[in-house]
Amino acid sequence: MANSFYFINIIRFTLLVLLQVMVFNRLNFYGFINPMVYILFLYWFPIKENKSPFIIISFLLGFFIDFLSDSMAINTVATVSIAYLRPALMRFCFGVNYEFQNFKITSTAKLQQLTFLSLLILIHHIIFFSLEIFNLSYLLVILKKVIATSLATWLICLLVSSLFSVKKK
Amino acid sequence: MQQIINFILRYKNTLLYVFLLFIALTITIQSHSYHKSKFFNSANSLSGNIYQTSFNVSSYFNLNQENKRLLEENLRLRNILFNQNKLLDTVISDSTTNYTVISAQIIKNSYAKPMNYITLNKGSKQGVAQDMGVINAKGILGIVENTSTSFATVQSILNTKSNINAKIKNTDYFGSLIWNTEDANTVQLTDVPRLVKLHVGDTIVTGAMSSIFPENIPIGTIKEFDLNSSKSYYKINISLFNNMTNLKNAYIINNIKREEILELESETTNGK
């Protein structure tokens, strides 16, 4: 059980990093939209796990993406931040339920899952593009990028997650 | 003491987060200054090899188009060669060559970010070093920023840090070429004085002021121009000859005399 857990997460980690770097970073839809699918890793990661390893793993995830895409460390900053905020976001989306032992993300309402994913994406993108542009006089550009890329990321994440959905037992 | 340990245990996630955030922010802020982005660049062997593998696969898809482009370039160069009077008489000796050229392939390119970098599959093993110019058949691409043994990252002209000397063709009026991040096919030329007569469609080439690029390498044509707020300099939009979104081959230019020039310049400024 424990082995398969590590196995699945390592595979997922590698595949998401490669998918992001090789495919989605080159998409340049409309010239600037590059969806960031690797956020799915944070969405999929089990809730029961300790929070500190989770933050470190998220740091590594962002780190690898940055390492491969010449983007300083802005992916790392954004990913670590949503990893840290994730428990708070879950409490917001799923209520106190999520702290119970038998809580499963797949057993919650579709709307709650969608809100959770959207919030993760939105916060990530706001941090990411603010740091990337790093200039408040380009506020409109930041907004445009956040909104357009969030929509694209959201759509792709939904497609990918429905493609590889966890089977209900 | 007990309280401190309790405090750390209680807020260990927050402390961890702040610590990691601090590391990441430090790296980000450091990379904002020129030549400091030593670590996060795709010239390292891990990312270089990943991109090389991916390039090996994807390069097959438009071989046809790329061949046509190289053929056109050959045609143009042949035309120049055959119309020279001293055909094949010219002996290329060490004293007359100023530049050597290394060919390379582009294995990674980006153009949608404010700071774009290109990765080439030639590195210090082939003689590539920092601050060499990178061009292709149509015009300039950027300047080499980092090298590893077999890869190099190039600071694209589509980078807010980029600042290249450029001039209006057949004149000696020059300015600096920058990018305002808005459009991947448009760059800006600033610091051209208002007394210069400009026309839409004029060609912009690299200037003689830089020790990186040879003079007269094409960049683009003037799309529109306007005076800046102080009304003394022009703000010129240039549409590039190159399509920066679709690049495959590049040439790296090594100015042999560059070190001599730099040495002389630093001697002059320090010797005052």
Coordinates of C-alpha atoms in Angstrom, one line a residue:
Chain A
M1 CA 0.0 0.0 0.0
A2 CA 2.7 2.4 1.0
N3 CA 4.9 1.4 -1.9
S4 CA 2.2 2.0 -4.5
F5 CA 1.5 5.3 -2.9
Y6 CA 5.1 6.5 -3.4
F7 CA 5.2 4.9 -6.8
I8 CA 2.0 6.7 -8.0
N9 CA 3.2 10.0 -6.7
I10 CA 6.7 9.8 -8.1
I11 CA 5.3 8.9 -11.5
R12 CA 2.7 11.6 -11.3
F13 CA 5.4 14.2 -10.4
T14 CA 7.7 13.2 -13.2
L15 CA 5.0 13.1 -15.8
L16 CA 3.5 16.4 -14.8
V17 CA 6.9 18.1 -14.9
L18 CA 7.7 16.7 -18.3
L19 CA 4.2 17.4 -19.7
Q20 CA 4.4 21.0 -18.4
V21 CA 7.9 21.7 -19.8
M22 CA 7.6 19.8 -23.1
V23 CA 4.1 20.5 -24.1
F24 CA 2.3 23.2 -22.2
N25 CA 5.1 25.7 -21.9
R26 CA 5.3 25.7 -25.7
L27 CA 1.6 26.0 -26.4
N28 CA 1.6 29.8 -26.6
F29 CA -2.0 29.9 -27.4
Y30 CA -2.9 33.4 -28.7
G31 CA 0.7 34.2 -28.3
F32 CA 0.8 34.1 -24.5
I33 CA -1.4 31.5 -22.9
N34 CA 0.5 28.6 -21.4
P35 CA -1.7 26.5 -19.1
M36 CA 0.0 25.3 -15.9
V37 CA -1.2 21.8 -15.5
Y38 CA 1.3 20.8 -12.8
I39 CA -1.1 22.4 -10.3
L40 CA -3.0 19.2 -10.6
F41 CA -0.4 17.5 -8.4
L42 CA -1.4 19.7 -5.5
Y43 CA -5.0 19.0 -6.2
W44 CA -4.5 15.3 -6.3
F45 CA -2.1 14.9 -3.4
P46 CA -3.7 13.0 -0.5
I47 CA -5.1 15.0 2.3
K48 CA -4.1 12.7 5.1
E49 CA -0.4 13.2 4.6
N50 CA 1.7 15.5 6.9
K51 CA 1.8 19.1 5.8
S52 CA 5.5 19.7 6.1
P53 CA 6.6 17.0 3.5
F54 CA 3.8 18.2 1.3
I55 CA 5.2 21.8 1.4
I56 CA 8.7 20.4 0.6
I57 CA 7.4 18.3 -2.3
S58 CA 5.6 21.3 -3.7
F59 CA 8.8 23.3 -3.4
L60 CA 10.6 20.6 -5.4
L61 CA 7.9 20.5 -8.0
G62 CA 8.1 24.3 -8.6
F63 CA 11.9 24.1 -8.5
F64 CA 12.1 21.5 -11.2
I65 CA 9.7 23.4 -13.4
D66 CA 11.8 26.6 -13.0
F67 CA 15.0 24.6 -13.5
L68 CA 13.8 23.5 -16.9
S69 CA 12.2 26.7 -18.1
D70 CA 14.5 29.7 -17.4
S71 CA 11.9 31.3 -15.2
M72 CA 14.0 32.3 -12.2
A73 CA 12.1 30.8 -9.2
I74 CA 8.7 32.3 -9.7
N75 CA 7.0 28.9 -10.2
T76 CA 8.5 27.8 -6.9
V77 CA 7.2 30.8 -5.0
A78 CA 3.7 30.3 -6.4
T79 CA 3.6 26.6 -5.8
V80 CA 4.9 26.7 -2.3
S81 CA 2.4 29.4 -1.5
I82 CA -0.6 27.4 -2.6
A83 CA 0.8 24.3 -0.9
Y84 CA 0.9 26.3 2.3
L85 CA -2.6 27.7 1.8
R86 CA -4.1 24.4 0.8
P87 CA -5.5 23.4 4.2
A88 CA -7.1 26.7 4.6
L89 CA -8.6 26.5 1.2
M90 CA -9.9 23.0 1.8
R91 CA -11.6 24.1 5.0
F92 CA -13.2 26.9 3.0
C93 CA -14.4 24.7 0.3
F94 CA -15.4 21.5 2.1
G95 CA -16.2 22.8 5.5
V96 CA -15.0 21.1 8.7
N97 CA -15.8 17.7 7.1
Y98 CA -12.4 17.4 5.5
E99 CA -10.7 16.8 8.9
F100 CA -12.6 13.5 9.4
Q101 CA -10.9 10.2 8.8
N102 CA -13.0 8.9 6.0
F103 CA -13.1 12.1 4.0
K104 CA -12.4 11.6 0.3
I105 CA -12.2 14.4 -2.2
T106 CA -14.1 12.3 -4.8
S107 CA -17.0 11.9 -2.4
T108 CA -17.7 15.6 -2.2
A109 CA -20.0 17.6 -4.4
K110 CA -18.7 18.5 -7.9
L111 CA -19.2 22.2 -7.2
Q112 CA -16.9 22.0 -4.1
Q113 CA -14.2 20.3 -6.1
L114 CA -14.5 22.9 -8.8
T115 CA -14.2 25.8 -6.3
F116 CA -11.2 24.2 -4.7
L117 CA -9.4 23.7 -8.0
S118 CA -10.3 27.2 -9.2
L119 CA -9.0 28.8 -6.0
L120 CA -5.8 26.9 -6.3
I121 CA -5.3 28.0 -9.9
L122 CA -6.3 31.6 -9.3
I123 CA -4.0 32.2 -6.3
H124 CA -1.1 30.5 -8.1
H125 CA -1.6 32.6 -11.2
I126 CA -1.9 35.9 -9.4
I127 CA 1.4 35.2 -7.5
F128 CA 3.1 33.9 -10.6
F129 CA 2.3 36.8 -13.0
S130 CA 2.8 39.5 -10.4
L131 CA 6.3 38.2 -9.8
E132 CA 6.9 37.5 -13.5
I133 CA 6.1 41.1 -14.6
F134 CA 7.1 42.6 -11.2
N135 CA 5.8 46.1 -12.1
L136 CA 2.6 47.6 -10.9
S137 CA 2.3 49.9 -13.9
Y138 CA 1.5 46.8 -15.9
L139 CA -1.5 45.9 -13.8
L140 CA -3.7 45.5 -16.8
V141 CA -1.3 43.1 -18.4
I142 CA -1.1 41.1 -15.2
L143 CA -4.9 40.9 -15.0
K144 CA -5.2 39.9 -18.6
K145 CA -2.6 37.2 -18.2
V146 CA -4.1 35.9 -14.9
I147 CA -7.6 35.7 -16.3
A148 CA -6.8 34.2 -19.7
T149 CA -4.3 31.7 -18.4
S150 CA -6.4 30.7 -15.4
L151 CA -9.3 29.9 -17.8
A152 CA -7.0 27.8 -20.0
T153 CA -5.4 26.0 -17.0
W154 CA -8.8 25.4 -15.5
L155 CA -10.1 23.9 -18.7
I156 CA -7.1 21.7 -19.3
C157 CA -7.0 20.6 -15.6
L158 CA -10.6 19.5 -15.8
L159 CA -10.0 17.6 -19.0
V160 CA -6.9 15.8 -17.6
S161 CA -8.5 15.1 -14.2
S162 CA -11.6 13.6 -15.8
L163 CA -9.3 11.5 -18.1
F164 CA -7.4 10.1 -15.2
S165 CA -10.0 10.2 -12.5
V166 CA -9.5 8.1 -9.4
K167 CA -11.9 5.2 -9.5
K168 CA -14.6 5.2 -6.8
K169 CA -14.3 2.1 -4.7
Chain B
M1 CA 13.2 27.2 26.3
Q2 CA 10.2 24.9 26.5
Q3 CA 8.1 27.7 25.1
I4 CA 10.4 28.3 22.2
I5 CA 10.3 24.7 21.3
N6 CA 6.6 24.6 21.6
F7 CA 6.4 27.7 19.4
I8 CA 8.6 26.1 16.7
L9 CA 6.6 22.8 16.8
R10 CA 3.3 24.7 16.6
Y11 CA 4.3 26.9 13.7
K12 CA 6.6 24.5 12.0
N13 CA 4.6 24.6 8.7
T14 CA 4.5 28.3 8.7
L15 CA 8.2 28.5 9.4
L16 CA 9.0 26.0 6.7
Y17 CA 6.9 27.9 4.3
V18 CA 8.6 31.2 5.1
F19 CA 12.0 29.6 4.8
L20 CA 11.3 28.0 1.4
L21 CA 9.6 31.2 0.2
F22 CA 12.7 33.2 1.3
I23 CA 15.0 30.8 -0.7
A24 CA 12.8 31.1 -3.8
L25 CA 12.5 34.9 -3.6
T26 CA 16.2 35.3 -3.2
I27 CA 16.9 33.3 -6.3
T28 CA 14.2 35.3 -8.2
I29 CA 15.5 38.7 -7.2
Q30 CA 19.1 37.7 -7.9
S31 CA 18.2 36.5 -11.4
H32 CA 16.8 39.9 -12.1
S33 CA 20.2 41.4 -12.3
Y34 CA 22.4 40.8 -15.3
H35 CA 24.6 37.7 -15.5
K36 CA 23.5 36.4 -12.1
S37 CA 21.1 33.8 -13.4
K38 CA 23.9 31.2 -13.2
F39 CA 21.7 28.4 -11.7
F40 CA 18.3 28.7 -13.2
N41 CA 19.2 28.4 -16.9
S42 CA 18.5 25.7 -19.3
A43 CA 22.2 25.4 -20.2
N44 CA 22.7 22.9 -17.4
S45 CA 23.2 19.3 -18.6
L46 CA 19.9 18.0 -17.2
S47 CA 17.6 20.4 -19.0
G48 CA 19.9 20.6 -22.0
N49 CA 19.6 16.9 -22.6
I50 CA 15.9 16.9 -22.0
Y51 CA 15.4 19.6 -24.6
Q52 CA 17.9 18.0 -27.0
T53 CA 15.8 14.8 -26.9
S54 CA 12.6 16.6 -27.5
F55 CA 14.3 18.6 -30.3
N56 CA 15.5 15.4 -31.9
V57 CA 11.9 14.3 -32.2
S58 CA 10.2 17.5 -33.1
S59 CA 12.8 18.7 -35.6
Y60 CA 11.5 16.1 -38.1
F61 CA 8.2 17.9 -38.4
N62 CA 9.3 20.8 -40.5
L63 CA 12.5 19.7 -42.1
N64 CA 11.0 20.6 -45.5
Q65 CA 10.4 24.2 -44.5
E66 CA 13.8 24.5 -42.9
N67 CA 15.5 23.1 -45.9
K68 CA 13.8 25.7 -48.1
R69 CA 15.0 28.4 -45.7
L70 CA 18.6 27.2 -45.8
L71 CA 18.5 27.0 -49.6
E72 CA 17.3 30.6 -49.9
E73 CA 20.1 31.7 -47.6
N74 CA 22.7 29.7 -49.7
L75 CA 21.2 31.4 -52.9
R76 CA 21.7 34.8 -51.4
L77 CA 25.2 34.1 -50.3
R78 CA 26.1 32.6 -53.7
N79 CA 24.8 35.7 -55.3
I80 CA 27.1 37.8 -53.2
L81 CA 30.0 35.5 -53.8
F82 CA 29.7 35.3 -57.6
N83 CA 29.3 39.0 -58.0
Q84 CA 32.5 39.7 -56.2
N85 CA 35.3 40.7 -58.5
K86 CA 38.1 38.9 -56.8
L87 CA 36.4 35.6 -57.0
L88 CA 38.1 32.9 -55.0
D89 CA 41.2 35.0 -54.9
T90 CA 40.7 36.2 -51.5
V91 CA 43.0 34.5 -49.0
I92 CA 41.5 34.4 -45.6
S93 CA 44.3 35.0 -43.2
D94 CA 44.3 35.5 -39.5
S95 CA 45.0 39.2 -39.7
T96 CA 42.0 40.0 -41.8
T97 CA 39.3 37.9 -40.0
N98 CA 37.6 39.6 -37.2
Y99 CA 34.8 37.2 -36.7
T100 CA 34.4 33.5 -36.5
V101 CA 31.1 31.8 -36.8
I102 CA 29.7 28.7 -35.0
S103 CA 26.5 27.1 -36.2
A104 CA 24.0 25.8 -33.7
Q105 CA 20.5 24.6 -33.4
I106 CA 17.8 26.1 -31.2
I107 CA 16.5 23.4 -28.9
K108 CA 14.3 25.6 -26.8
N109 CA 12.7 29.0 -27.4
S110 CA 10.2 31.1 -25.6
Y111 CA 8.6 34.4 -26.5
A112 CA 5.5 34.9 -24.3
K113 CA 7.3 35.9 -21.1
P114 CA 8.8 39.2 -20.2
M115 CA 12.3 37.6 -20.0
N116 CA 12.7 35.2 -22.8
Y117 CA 15.7 32.9 -23.4
I118 CA 16.8 30.6 -26.2
T119 CA 18.7 27.4 -25.6
L120 CA 21.3 26.3 -28.2
N121 CA 23.0 22.9 -28.5
K122 CA 26.5 24.2 -28.6
G123 CA 28.5 25.1 -25.6
S124 CA 32.0 25.9 -24.2
K125 CA 33.3 22.6 -25.8
Q126 CA 32.6 24.1 -29.2
G127 CA 34.1 27.5 -28.2
V128 CA 30.9 29.3 -27.3
A129 CA 31.4 31.9 -24.5
Q130 CA 29.4 34.6 -22.7
D131 CA 28.6 37.8 -24.7
M132 CA 28.8 36.3 -28.2
G133 CA 26.2 37.5 -30.6
V134 CA 23.6 35.1 -32.0
I135 CA 22.0 35.6 -35.4
N136 CA 20.2 33.6 -38.1
A137 CA 19.8 34.1 -41.8
K138 CA 17.2 36.9 -41.4
G139 CA 18.6 38.9 -38.5
I140 CA 19.7 39.1 -34.9
L141 CA 18.4 36.8 -32.2
G142 CA 20.2 37.7 -29.0
I143 CA 23.4 37.5 -26.9
V144 CA 24.8 34.4 -25.2
E145 CA 24.3 34.7 -21.5
N146 CA 25.4 31.3 -20.0
T147 CA 27.2 28.3 -21.3
S148 CA 27.8 24.7 -20.1
T149 CA 30.0 22.2 -21.7
S150 CA 27.6 21.4 -24.6
F151 CA 24.7 23.9 -24.2
A152 CA 24.3 27.7 -24.1
T153 CA 21.4 30.0 -23.1
V154 CA 20.8 33.1 -25.2
Q155 CA 19.2 36.2 -23.8
S156 CA 16.7 36.8 -26.6
I157 CA 16.1 40.3 -28.0
L158 CA 12.6 39.7 -26.6
N159 CA 13.9 40.2 -23.1
T160 CA 13.4 43.2 -20.9
K161 CA 17.1 43.0 -19.9
S162 CA 18.2 43.1 -23.6
N163 CA 19.8 46.4 -24.8
I164 CA 21.5 46.3 -28.2
N165 CA 23.1 49.1 -30.2
A166 CA 21.2 49.6 -33.5
K167 CA 21.2 52.2 -36.2
I168 CA 19.2 53.3 -39.2
K169 CA 20.7 51.7 -42.3
N170 CA 23.1 53.9 -44.4
T171 CA 23.2 56.6 -41.7
D172 CA 25.2 56.8 -38.5
Y173 CA 22.3 57.7 -36.2
F174 CA 22.1 55.0 -33.6
G175 CA 19.9 54.1 -30.6
S176 CA 19.3 51.3 -28.2
L177 CA 17.1 48.4 -29.1
I178 CA 14.8 47.3 -26.2
W179 CA 11.6 45.4 -25.9
N180 CA 8.4 46.4 -24.1
T181 CA 7.0 42.9 -23.7
E182 CA 3.9 43.6 -25.7
D183 CA 4.4 41.9 -29.1
A184 CA 6.8 39.1 -30.1
N185 CA 7.2 40.6 -33.5
T186 CA 7.8 44.2 -32.5
V187 CA 10.8 45.7 -30.7
Q188 CA 11.5 49.3 -29.8
L189 CA 14.4 51.6 -30.7
T190 CA 15.0 54.5 -28.3
D191 CA 17.5 57.4 -28.0
V192 CA 17.4 58.4 -31.7
P193 CA 17.5 62.3 -31.7
R194 CA 14.6 64.1 -33.2
L195 CA 16.7 65.9 -35.9
V196 CA 16.9 62.6 -37.8
K197 CA 14.5 62.2 -40.7
L198 CA 12.6 58.9 -40.4
H199 CA 10.3 57.1 -42.8
V200 CA 8.0 54.2 -42.1
G201 CA 9.7 51.2 -43.8
D202 CA 13.3 52.3 -43.1
T203 CA 15.6 49.4 -42.3
I204 CA 17.2 49.1 -38.9
V205 CA 20.6 47.2 -38.6
T206 CA 23.0 46.6 -35.8
G207 CA 25.4 49.5 -35.1
A208 CA 29.1 49.7 -35.0
M209 CA 29.2 50.7 -31.4
S210 CA 28.9 47.1 -30.1
S211 CA 31.8 44.7 -29.8
I212 CA 29.3 41.8 -29.9
F213 CA 27.7 42.1 -33.3
P214 CA 29.4 43.0 -36.6
E215 CA 27.9 46.1 -38.2
N216 CA 25.0 46.0 -40.6
I217 CA 23.2 42.8 -39.5
P218 CA 19.5 43.3 -40.3
I219 CA 17.0 43.7 -37.5
G220 CA 13.8 45.0 -38.9
T221 CA 11.9 47.8 -40.5
I222 CA 10.3 50.9 -38.9
K223 CA 6.6 50.3 -38.3
E224 CA 5.7 53.6 -36.6
F225 CA 7.5 56.3 -34.7
D226 CA 6.6 59.0 -32.3
L227 CA 8.5 61.6 -30.2
N228 CA 8.8 60.7 -26.5
S229 CA 7.4 62.8 -23.7
S230 CA 10.3 65.2 -23.5
K231 CA 10.1 65.7 -27.3
S232 CA 13.8 65.3 -27.9
Y233 CA 14.1 61.6 -28.8
Y234 CA 12.1 59.3 -31.0
K235 CA 10.2 56.2 -29.8
I236 CA 10.3 53.8 -32.8
N237 CA 8.4 50.6 -33.2
I238 CA 10.3 48.1 -35.3
S239 CA 8.7 45.0 -36.9
L240 CA 11.4 42.3 -36.9
F241 CA 12.5 40.5 -40.1
N242 CA 12.7 37.3 -38.0
N243 CA 9.6 35.5 -36.9
M244 CA 10.8 34.9 -33.3
T245 CA 8.1 32.3 -32.7
N246 CA 9.5 29.9 -35.3
L247 CA 13.3 29.4 -35.1
K248 CA 15.4 26.4 -35.8
N249 CA 19.0 27.2 -36.8
A250 CA 21.3 29.9 -35.6
Y251 CA 24.9 31.2 -35.9
I252 CA 27.0 32.3 -33.0
I253 CA 29.4 35.1 -33.8
N254 CA 32.7 35.3 -32.0
N255 CA 34.5 38.6 -32.3
I256 CA 38.1 37.7 -32.1
K257 CA 39.2 41.3 -31.4
R258 CA 36.6 41.8 -28.6
E259 CA 38.9 41.2 -25.8
E260 CA 41.4 43.6 -27.2
I261 CA 38.7 46.2 -27.6
L262 CA 37.4 45.8 -24.1
E263 CA 40.9 45.9 -22.7
L264 CA 41.7 49.1 -24.5
E265 CA 38.4 50.6 -23.4
S266 CA 38.9 49.8 -19.8
E267 CA 42.5 51.1 -20.0
T268 CA 41.2 54.4 -21.4
T269 CA 38.5 54.9 -18.8
N270 CA 40.8 53.9 -15.9
G271 CA 43.8 55.7 -17.1
K272 CA 42.3 59.2 -16.7

